[in-house]
């Protein structure tokens, strides 16, 4: 008989073992149930899942106050009595392994038994260790050991109950394992027998399959060969039929082609004869058209010569808003020989002089001044009517004749409006310069159908105080203000050019409008007594026209000059007020000097003098190639309708009358 162990030693033995018991619901099959599964599947069924094992509780270690007792690990008790898994008895190696697996995986933390009422609370788990009792406090140490002993007894009782439950589950599991082992051995025998039969059947089936495959392969080869031969035969038959059809079609096509060829040859011969006739006719008509064009140019030039190579038009501007209305009968436009339908060519101006009187003391009757020009435009004449009269003259520049058109008159008489147009974008107010270039571009486009090609190069300069300035200068060239000089284009050349001036190729109206806008910004203007913004310089717009007929080797070239002269008023009425009086005096002297030189040049050309004073003025020197015998010249004399400007109007009309009396020889075109 074993000696009885003290409770304290049992507690210490349980603590040192450090193997907490696991309580979990049994996952083994119920006794008496027949499970048709193998031994491996039975082991998997016996092995519990770790997730469920971990959910049963966590181990809690008690910290003991007794120095000789280690920490106690207890198992918590769940609601009611928890049945431990039943492990069957050991019946073999595989069954013992399954039981060991169940016991190994059924791990859960120890549980603390519920505290009974009236008992002292056990020491707190995982909390702060109680203070160590002194060695002399044996009574306190004994109390602590009694408390621990009581807890250990309760724990031992709980563990015994759980052990009994686990033993019961183990016995049941062993019984099930024994039954499953017997069933497994029976099934293994049947499986071995079936596998032997299956192997024999599989071998026979393999032999038969091999033989069948050989036969099928031979059959497929023979069938493929037969099909290939049949397809080849069908292809040959189809190819024979196609070739026969193609041969028939080719024969028919050949016959049709031979017939068409004979017809085409006859048609080609006919077309060649017709083309030769058309070419001859075209050449004949081209020659005739060229002859007609030359005849048109000759007749056009003859018509212009009959009108006069120097012509003078007079234009009277309308009364502007804010100006006094002239008295009735101040300006008269008598009808021509054909009546009112004829364009007016005569102008009568009446001037009253209060200083003159009769013997009876009555005022003297107004003096009548009559003038006759090639054409007179009353105040109601529009820009289109004015250009229609000079359009034929502009056409002469395209035919190779130098053309020069002047706008002459006092300040504020409408010279700039006549040449450039109004400041707005109204098409009805466009001046002669934009209208002339639009006409030239249009006619050049029409002549391109006859083999003529034209190019246009524009320049715009002003002559201010006998100094030439470029009105098209921009950017750094404008800031530098380089001096412009009139020079020969080359050694032995009669063509004149302006150094440091821009020569811009133009081909459309938009480019011309941009040049006019730029020139308007750069032109020298000043305030005078007769106009708030007066042009104090001569502006010269030059368009060099070059034409070529490559088919006939013809070339022609001529300049078109459109000149807006400075105000022609005498010194006193045009004198500016203020500190710039001396500068205005110098400007007026230079303007009057250049205008006088222009009159002298025209008179010298009319009288066919040996010396023509071109170099007396920069204006006449620049325009000398457009003033000679091969040139055509037109002067617009612009006058004001106001009575207060009658003196200047008479001076302008008298100067224009002298020019109108001049006759220049027959013009010759510049052709090569």
XYZ file of C-alpha atoms in Angstrom:
672
model
C 0.000 0.000 0.000
C 1.339 3.395 -1.066
C 1.933 5.954 1.607
C -0.454 8.884 1.459
C 1.078 12.054 -0.066
C 0.466 15.357 1.571
C -1.849 17.832 -0.260
C 0.981 20.385 -0.544
C 3.208 17.878 -2.370
C 0.344 17.060 -4.755
C -0.058 20.714 -5.583
C 3.649 21.078 -6.200
C 3.648 17.972 -8.401
C 0.777 19.320 -10.494
C 2.430 22.677 -10.895
C 5.800 21.195 -11.907
C 4.224 18.982 -14.537
C 3.264 22.143 -16.505
C 0.815 20.098 -18.596
C -2.604 21.735 -18.354
C -5.491 19.440 -19.023
C -7.792 20.244 -21.914
C -11.510 20.003 -21.781
C -13.423 20.149 -25.024
C -16.476 18.554 -26.488
C -15.767 15.228 -28.159
C -15.567 15.286 -31.941
C -15.423 11.462 -32.256
C -18.306 9.618 -33.923
C -21.039 8.202 -31.769
C -20.732 4.563 -30.785
C -22.624 2.142 -32.941
C -22.382 4.301 -36.078
C -20.818 2.652 -39.117
C -18.530 5.009 -40.967
C -17.210 3.712 -44.269
C -13.922 5.517 -44.324
C -10.291 4.645 -44.222
C -7.955 4.814 -41.285
C -6.444 8.057 -42.500
C -9.857 9.665 -42.657
C -10.573 8.429 -39.144
C -7.428 10.104 -37.864
C -8.473 13.358 -39.509
C -11.870 13.092 -37.818
C -10.240 12.431 -34.425
C -7.917 15.419 -34.733
C -9.721 18.503 -33.333
C -9.479 21.900 -34.878
C -7.159 24.347 -33.236
C -9.598 27.210 -33.557
C -12.202 25.483 -31.434
C -9.581 24.300 -28.913
C -8.277 27.843 -28.474
C -11.786 29.166 -27.816
C -12.294 27.089 -24.647
C -10.339 29.398 -22.405
C -6.922 30.855 -21.610
C -4.441 29.669 -19.021
C -4.046 31.777 -15.934
C -1.095 31.556 -13.645
C -1.450 32.212 -9.938
C 1.368 34.001 -8.220
C 1.902 32.297 -4.844
C 3.018 34.136 -1.793
C 4.843 31.100 -0.403
C 8.452 31.217 -1.448
C 8.717 27.476 -1.952
C 5.521 27.004 -4.065
C 5.661 27.834 -7.812
C 2.808 29.496 -9.725
C -0.342 27.433 -10.039
C -2.011 26.825 -13.384
C -5.718 26.083 -13.274
C -8.327 25.213 -15.887
C -11.492 27.337 -15.995
C -14.754 25.531 -15.645
C -17.446 26.340 -18.146
C -21.181 26.250 -17.624
C -22.240 22.865 -16.371
C -19.993 19.869 -16.567
C -17.799 19.854 -19.635
C -17.315 16.406 -21.070
C -13.754 15.535 -21.984
C -13.110 13.737 -25.260
C -13.446 9.995 -24.982
C -10.282 8.277 -26.096
C -10.526 4.576 -27.019
C -8.096 2.010 -25.726
C -4.902 1.373 -27.529
C -5.558 -1.308 -30.176
C -2.648 -0.709 -32.433
C -0.098 1.803 -33.636
C -2.548 3.790 -35.729
C -5.149 4.001 -32.925
C -2.545 5.115 -30.391
C -1.388 7.774 -32.805
C -4.963 9.060 -33.206
C -5.465 9.214 -29.442
C -2.166 10.992 -28.969
C -3.170 13.468 -31.641
C -6.485 14.138 -29.890
C -4.803 14.690 -26.527
C -2.117 16.873 -28.079
C -4.523 19.155 -29.920
C -7.088 19.486 -27.150
C -5.236 22.353 -25.473
C -6.995 25.094 -23.645
C -6.176 27.511 -20.904
C -6.828 26.598 -17.242
C -10.036 27.879 -15.666
C -10.543 29.331 -12.246
C -13.387 27.747 -10.242
C -16.242 29.987 -9.242
C -15.927 31.548 -5.777
C -18.352 30.290 -3.233
C -20.118 32.731 -0.994
C -18.546 33.138 2.406
C -15.076 32.023 1.352
C -12.046 34.150 1.172
C -11.144 35.500 -2.228
C -8.097 33.789 -3.751
C -5.149 35.906 -4.684
C -5.550 37.881 -7.902
C -4.139 36.205 -10.988
C -1.514 38.061 -12.962
C -1.674 41.011 -10.581
C 0.976 42.511 -8.408
C 2.701 40.021 -6.076
C 1.735 40.400 -2.394
C 4.435 41.609 -0.128
C 6.636 38.832 1.288
C 5.918 37.958 4.833
C 8.806 38.126 7.230
C 10.416 34.874 8.362
C 9.174 35.220 11.872
C 5.476 35.510 10.738
C 4.831 31.768 10.742
C 1.169 32.163 11.454
C 0.677 34.386 8.406
C 2.650 31.974 6.268
C 0.525 29.100 7.540
C -2.670 30.995 6.656
C -1.367 31.573 3.178
C -0.483 27.927 2.769
C -3.916 26.842 3.993
C -5.547 29.115 1.454
C -3.385 27.719 -1.251
C -4.092 24.185 -0.100
C -7.807 24.789 -0.242
C -7.535 26.105 -3.797
C -5.400 23.156 -4.811
C -7.902 20.677 -3.420
C -10.707 22.291 -5.334
C -8.506 22.190 -8.408
C -7.661 18.547 -7.844
C -11.332 17.681 -7.554
C -12.078 19.441 -10.822
C -9.214 17.731 -12.561
C -10.314 14.328 -11.361
C -13.755 14.875 -12.818
C -12.303 15.965 -16.106
C -9.932 12.958 -16.116
C -12.846 10.562 -15.714
C -14.662 12.222 -18.605
C -11.594 11.998 -20.821
C -11.085 8.300 -19.962
C -14.675 7.579 -20.912
C -14.238 9.346 -24.236
C -10.962 7.482 -24.809
C -12.642 4.083 -24.349
C -15.380 4.981 -26.831
C -12.816 6.196 -29.385
C -10.789 2.986 -29.039
C -13.890 0.889 -29.656
C -14.734 2.881 -32.783
C -11.125 2.608 -33.988
C -11.225 -1.191 -33.578
C -14.416 -1.461 -35.640
C -13.042 0.844 -38.295
C -9.810 -1.154 -38.473
C -11.685 -4.400 -39.172
C -13.811 -2.713 -41.816
C -10.714 -1.159 -43.348
C -8.966 -4.547 -43.700
C -12.043 -6.009 -45.383
C -12.244 -3.116 -47.825
C -8.523 -3.317 -48.533
C -8.898 -6.989 -49.556
C -11.785 -6.179 -51.859
C -9.850 -3.228 -53.251
C -6.811 -5.427 -54.029
C -8.995 -7.934 -55.856
C -10.764 -5.231 -57.869
C -7.478 -3.544 -58.702
C -6.056 -6.835 -60.031
C -9.100 -7.319 -62.231
C -8.910 -3.682 -63.378
C -5.244 -4.031 -64.289
C -5.951 -7.134 -66.351
C -8.894 -5.453 -68.097
C -6.821 -2.335 -68.674
C -4.069 -4.371 -70.283
C -6.524 -6.103 -72.590
C -8.153 -2.780 -73.410
C -4.756 -1.263 -74.218
C -3.956 -4.081 -76.612
C -7.307 -3.727 -78.352
C -6.956 0.066 -78.504
C -3.529 -0.234 -80.076
C -4.856 -2.593 -82.715
C -7.857 -0.321 -83.376
C -5.587 2.694 -83.696
C -3.417 0.894 -86.204
C -6.429 -0.054 -88.261
C -7.878 3.436 -88.055
C -4.556 4.938 -89.091
C -4.346 2.672 -92.122
C -7.965 3.413 -92.973
C -7.435 7.177 -92.604
C -4.370 7.043 -94.808
C -6.253 5.191 -97.511
C -9.275 7.497 -97.267
C -7.059 10.609 -97.378
C -5.302 9.299 -100.448
C -8.624 8.562 -102.118
C -10.011 12.013 -101.252
C -6.845 13.707 -102.440
C -7.047 11.890 -105.739
C -10.722 12.771 -106.093
C -10.036 16.439 -105.334
C -7.167 16.481 -107.784
C -9.407 14.948 -110.424
C -12.151 17.523 -109.746
C -9.592 20.313 -109.887
C -8.284 19.128 -113.209
C -11.793 18.921 -114.591
C -12.650 22.411 -113.297
C -9.392 23.798 -114.659
C -10.067 22.210 -118.046
C -13.556 23.758 -118.182
C -12.197 27.154 -117.055
C -9.439 27.078 -119.638
C -11.908 26.128 -122.339
C -14.202 29.009 -121.325
C -11.269 31.383 -121.104
C -10.084 30.304 -124.528
C -13.484 31.020 -125.995
C -13.603 34.421 -124.295
C -10.100 35.243 -125.467
C -11.005 34.340 -128.992
C -14.088 36.536 -128.857
C -12.080 39.339 -127.225
C -9.379 39.005 -129.831
C -11.901 39.287 -132.603
C -13.515 42.310 -130.929
C -10.106 43.859 -130.305
C -9.092 43.423 -133.889
C -12.314 45.065 -134.989
C -11.889 47.858 -132.403
C -8.246 48.286 -133.351
C -9.098 48.848 -136.941
C -11.822 51.308 -135.902
C -9.499 53.010 -133.386
C -6.780 53.378 -135.952
C -9.192 55.086 -138.271
C -10.472 57.212 -135.374
C -6.913 58.084 -134.259
C -6.060 59.139 -137.744
C -9.188 61.262 -137.835
C -8.432 62.706 -134.386
C -4.881 63.485 -135.405
C -6.116 65.329 -138.428
C -8.680 67.104 -136.260
C -6.076 67.892 -133.574
C -3.743 69.277 -136.202
C -6.574 71.392 -137.530
C -7.477 72.514 -134.002
C -3.843 73.318 -133.223
C -3.567 75.313 -136.401
C -6.840 77.060 -135.594
C -5.721 77.664 -132.010
C -2.425 79.069 -133.192
C -4.237 81.206 -135.708
C -6.665 82.425 -133.062
C -3.776 82.977 -130.653
C -2.066 85.091 -133.258
C -5.293 86.879 -133.923
C -5.929 87.387 -130.198
C -2.402 88.686 -129.733
C -2.864 90.970 -132.691
C -6.158 92.175 -131.275
C -4.500 92.790 -127.894
C -1.737 94.769 -129.538
C -4.318 96.636 -131.568
C -6.317 97.309 -128.401
C -3.262 98.717 -126.722
C -2.451 100.858 -129.736
C -5.999 102.178 -129.997
C -6.138 102.648 -126.251
C -2.949 104.664 -126.323
C -4.195 106.609 -129.337
C -7.391 107.408 -127.475
C -5.398 108.604 -124.490
C -3.216 110.736 -126.755
C -6.285 112.239 -128.350
C -7.472 113.128 -124.890
C -4.006 114.562 -124.238
C -0.886 113.181 -122.646
C -1.241 116.001 -120.132
C -4.759 116.296 -118.839
C -6.209 118.378 -116.040
C -9.321 117.569 -114.043
C -10.911 119.943 -111.578
C -12.703 118.669 -108.507
C -14.726 120.838 -106.122
C -15.174 119.362 -102.681
C -18.550 119.565 -100.944
C -19.277 121.909 -98.049
C -18.454 120.151 -94.778
C -20.662 120.265 -91.683
C -20.032 123.451 -89.693
C -18.815 125.465 -92.710
C -20.754 128.497 -94.019
C -22.884 127.929 -97.100
C -21.501 129.801 -100.158
C -23.792 132.457 -101.692
C -25.944 131.420 -104.657
C -24.153 131.763 -107.987
C -20.701 131.684 -106.428
C -19.752 128.580 -108.450
C -21.393 127.673 -111.751
C -20.914 124.640 -113.951
C -22.157 125.529 -117.467
C -23.450 122.646 -119.588
C -21.383 121.307 -122.446
C -22.260 121.357 -126.149
C -24.393 118.246 -125.744
C -26.520 119.760 -123.008
C -26.879 118.691 -119.365
C -26.158 115.054 -120.270
C -22.552 115.880 -121.197
C -19.995 115.852 -118.364
C -19.139 119.431 -117.367
C -15.849 120.827 -118.658
C -16.281 124.523 -117.768
C -16.274 126.330 -114.423
C -17.348 129.910 -113.655
C -16.342 131.551 -110.388
C -17.722 134.923 -109.295
C -15.698 137.190 -107.053
C -17.033 140.386 -105.471
C -14.601 143.108 -104.372
C -15.966 145.557 -101.810
C -13.040 147.895 -102.394
C -14.210 148.594 -105.927
C -17.209 150.840 -106.655
C -18.921 152.856 -109.399
C -19.093 156.631 -109.809
C -22.560 156.578 -108.322
C -21.274 154.924 -105.165
C -22.955 151.600 -105.824
C -20.829 148.426 -105.314
C -19.140 147.076 -108.403
C -20.645 143.930 -109.939
C -18.823 140.668 -109.110
C -15.998 139.638 -111.398
C -16.541 136.424 -113.356
C -13.635 134.019 -113.885
C -14.121 131.257 -116.450
C -11.951 128.136 -116.629
C -12.021 125.154 -118.954
C -10.531 121.727 -118.207
C -10.747 118.192 -119.576
C -13.296 117.281 -116.924
C -14.873 119.015 -113.939
C -16.337 117.163 -110.982
C -18.967 119.152 -109.011
C -19.271 118.759 -105.235
C -21.760 115.904 -105.606
C -19.374 113.643 -107.562
C -18.404 110.421 -105.816
C -15.111 108.550 -105.674
C -16.342 105.871 -108.089
C -17.251 108.487 -110.683
C -13.809 110.060 -110.403
C -11.990 106.728 -110.778
C -14.141 105.700 -113.742
C -12.713 108.670 -115.620
C -9.077 107.692 -114.973
C -9.439 103.891 -115.167
C -8.324 103.876 -118.824
C -5.256 105.900 -117.885
C -4.356 103.354 -115.185
C -4.751 100.642 -117.831
C -1.997 102.353 -119.841
C 0.480 101.612 -117.031
C -0.262 97.904 -117.459
C 0.355 98.285 -121.202
C 3.875 99.632 -120.555
C 3.376 103.424 -120.478
C 4.621 105.478 -117.491
C 1.678 107.177 -115.788
C 1.737 110.000 -113.235
C -1.356 111.362 -111.472
C -1.137 114.479 -109.251
C -3.535 115.928 -106.690
C -2.908 119.683 -106.528
C -4.612 122.365 -104.453
C -4.635 124.356 -101.263
C -4.750 122.900 -97.800
C -8.146 121.391 -96.986
C -9.343 121.135 -100.602
C -9.620 117.330 -100.558
C -6.361 116.163 -102.175
C -5.635 113.376 -99.674
C -9.271 112.260 -99.747
C -9.091 112.014 -103.542
C -5.880 109.954 -103.511
C -6.251 107.748 -100.408
C -9.921 108.016 -99.415
C -11.620 108.667 -96.104
C -10.323 107.554 -92.700
C -13.086 104.956 -92.255
C -13.588 101.612 -93.942
C -16.466 102.765 -96.178
C -15.957 101.231 -99.663
C -17.697 104.244 -101.236
C -14.962 106.543 -99.889
C -11.974 104.574 -101.209
C -9.460 106.802 -102.976
C -7.690 106.470 -106.292
C -4.756 104.424 -104.920
C -6.738 101.391 -103.630
C -9.133 101.531 -106.591
C -6.289 101.721 -109.127
C -4.492 98.702 -107.637
C -7.701 96.678 -107.487
C -8.273 97.473 -111.180
C -4.713 96.469 -112.071
C -4.946 93.166 -110.187
C -8.228 92.347 -111.952
C -6.954 93.149 -115.461
C -3.691 91.250 -114.822
C -5.733 88.203 -113.860
C -7.696 88.435 -117.113
C -4.527 88.796 -119.196
C -3.021 85.712 -117.549
C -5.338 83.667 -119.775
C -3.496 85.097 -122.785
C -0.060 84.128 -121.447
C 0.864 87.357 -119.637
C 2.224 87.286 -116.082
C 2.568 90.474 -114.044
C 4.357 91.404 -110.830
C 3.836 94.547 -108.733
C 6.289 96.222 -106.346
C 5.118 99.199 -104.244
C 6.980 101.988 -102.440
C 5.695 105.031 -100.576
C 7.888 108.052 -99.779
C 7.360 111.668 -98.825
C 9.389 114.764 -99.659
C 9.478 117.104 -96.677
C 11.617 120.243 -96.845
C 13.514 118.725 -99.791
C 14.297 115.602 -97.744
C 13.103 112.177 -98.873
C 11.559 110.003 -96.145
C 10.315 106.413 -96.311
C 6.672 106.168 -95.210
C 6.846 102.353 -95.037
C 9.715 102.225 -92.529
C 9.009 100.062 -89.480
C 10.818 98.906 -86.353
C 14.538 99.670 -86.150
C 14.624 101.218 -89.623
C 12.025 103.755 -88.526
C 13.879 104.458 -85.281
C 17.230 104.904 -87.055
C 15.663 107.245 -89.612
C 18.256 106.532 -92.294
C 18.574 109.222 -94.972
C 17.016 108.348 -98.334
C 18.666 109.451 -101.551
C 17.555 109.281 -105.182
C 20.034 107.240 -107.209
C 20.275 105.456 -110.535
C 19.365 101.769 -110.315
C 22.662 100.817 -111.961
C 25.411 102.044 -114.262
C 23.928 103.211 -117.543
C 20.364 102.645 -116.266
C 17.688 105.295 -116.650
C 15.606 103.857 -113.836
C 15.692 105.764 -110.539
C 15.469 104.220 -107.082
C 15.381 105.555 -103.518
C 18.087 104.232 -101.224
C 17.105 102.972 -97.723
C 13.444 102.774 -98.816
C 11.269 99.664 -98.632
C 10.056 98.124 -101.877
C 7.220 95.738 -101.029
C 5.803 93.171 -103.507
C 2.000 93.293 -103.457
C -0.547 90.939 -104.958
C -3.870 91.700 -103.237
C -5.920 94.557 -101.863
C -5.299 93.669 -98.189
C -1.561 94.227 -98.587
C -2.182 97.628 -100.204
C -4.532 98.657 -97.370
C -1.868 97.758 -94.802
C 0.724 99.897 -96.635
C -1.634 102.883 -96.840
C -2.419 102.622 -93.133
C 1.283 102.531 -92.246
C 2.062 105.487 -94.520
C -0.790 107.495 -92.992
C 0.761 107.035 -89.540
C 4.231 108.129 -90.662
C 3.372 111.145 -92.836
C 4.384 114.634 -91.649
C 1.327 116.754 -90.792
C 0.835 119.962 -88.852
C -1.863 122.391 -87.801
C -2.272 125.410 -90.044
C -4.610 128.346 -90.124
C -6.718 126.645 -92.814
C -6.720 123.044 -91.620
C -6.446 121.330 -88.232
C -4.342 118.523 -89.722
C -2.552 119.595 -92.907
C -0.128 117.504 -94.987
C 3.146 119.404 -95.015
C 4.895 117.159 -97.525
C 4.530 115.630 -100.985
C 3.648 111.930 -100.755
C 4.585 109.747 -103.739
C 3.111 106.243 -104.105
C 5.028 104.356 -106.786
C 3.984 100.996 -108.219
C 6.524 99.338 -110.505
C 4.697 97.043 -112.957
C 6.550 94.254 -114.784
C 4.851 92.055 -117.401
C 6.127 89.099 -119.411
C 4.742 86.878 -122.154
C 6.952 83.787 -121.967
C 5.473 82.190 -125.083
C 6.363 85.120 -127.319
C 9.364 86.446 -125.433
C 7.718 89.836 -124.781
C 8.369 91.993 -121.744
C 6.993 95.355 -120.648
C 7.394 97.487 -117.572
C 6.306 100.916 -116.415
C 5.779 102.843 -113.170
C 2.463 104.139 -111.899
C 2.917 107.278 -109.751
C 0.109 108.612 -107.562
C 1.226 111.881 -105.961
C -0.522 113.810 -103.193
C 1.076 117.266 -103.321
C 1.381 119.508 -100.283
C -0.901 122.524 -99.800
C -0.321 125.203 -102.462
C -1.548 128.197 -100.435
C 0.473 131.345 -100.294
C 2.569 132.207 -97.297
C 0.297 134.527 -95.283
C -3.019 132.589 -95.188
C -1.318 129.313 -94.389
C 0.952 130.715 -91.675
C 0.641 128.735 -88.431
C 0.273 130.475 -85.095
C 2.318 129.857 -81.979
C 5.977 129.077 -81.321
C 6.319 126.987 -84.529
C 5.762 129.940 -86.866
C 9.312 129.910 -88.230
C 9.165 126.155 -88.990
C 5.830 126.589 -90.839
C 7.396 129.434 -92.846
C 10.271 127.171 -93.891
C 7.853 124.376 -94.864
C 5.720 126.724 -96.974
C 8.751 128.076 -98.807
C 9.961 124.560 -99.644
C 6.471 123.503 -100.827
C 5.987 126.547 -103.055
C 9.491 126.128 -104.485
C 8.897 122.492 -105.475
C 5.481 123.327 -106.976
C 7.020 126.135 -109.017
C 9.699 123.733 -110.244
C 6.973 121.279 -111.273
C 5.332 123.996 -113.367
C 8.656 124.921 -114.954
C 9.379 121.289 -115.829
C 5.968 120.864 -117.470
C 6.446 124.113 -119.435
C 9.941 123.052 -120.552
C 8.584 119.674 -121.725
C 5.761 121.385 -123.582
C 8.152 123.840 -125.276
C 10.549 120.943 -126.047
C 13.438 122.831 -124.492
C 16.861 121.195 -124.511
C 17.241 121.540 -120.750
C 14.516 120.453 -118.357
C 15.200 121.516 -114.727
C 14.424 118.144 -113.094
C 17.152 118.525 -110.460
C 15.822 121.839 -109.131
C 13.486 119.837 -106.885
C 13.543 116.384 -105.320
C 9.946 115.893 -106.475
C 10.633 116.446 -110.178
C 13.941 114.564 -110.001
C 12.182 111.494 -108.574
C 9.390 111.672 -111.191
C 11.445 112.606 -114.242
C 10.893 109.227 -115.946
C 7.117 109.690 -115.584
C 7.032 113.283 -116.867
C 8.866 112.947 -120.171
C 7.614 112.406 -123.698
C 6.837 108.683 -123.224
C 4.697 109.304 -120.134
C 1.077 110.162 -119.539
C 0.238 112.734 -116.893
C -2.988 113.758 -115.183
C -3.432 116.538 -112.652
C -6.379 116.929 -110.301
C -6.807 120.505 -109.183
C -8.835 120.470 -105.977
C -10.566 123.676 -104.852
C -12.693 124.682 -101.884
C -16.341 125.758 -102.406
C -16.069 128.443 -99.680
C -16.028 132.127 -100.576
C -13.342 132.809 -98.004
C -10.894 130.632 -99.960
C -11.552 132.263 -103.342
C -8.035 133.718 -103.614
C -6.360 130.364 -103.184
C -8.930 128.722 -105.458
C -8.167 131.235 -108.236
C -4.408 130.659 -107.852
C -4.894 126.881 -108.102
C -7.188 127.208 -111.154
C -4.770 129.525 -112.948
C -1.840 127.146 -112.341
C -3.928 124.218 -113.602
C -4.933 126.187 -116.717
C -1.259 126.748 -117.600
C -0.575 123.031 -117.232
C -3.642 122.220 -119.334
C -2.278 124.275 -122.203
C 0.903 122.209 -122.378
C 1.252 119.467 -124.987
C 3.789 116.625 -124.749
C 4.844 114.459 -127.675
C 3.569 111.001 -128.531
C 4.132 108.444 -125.795
C 6.103 105.251 -126.484
C 5.636 102.039 -124.500
C 8.555 100.572 -122.560
C 8.879 97.160 -124.232
C 11.742 94.774 -124.752
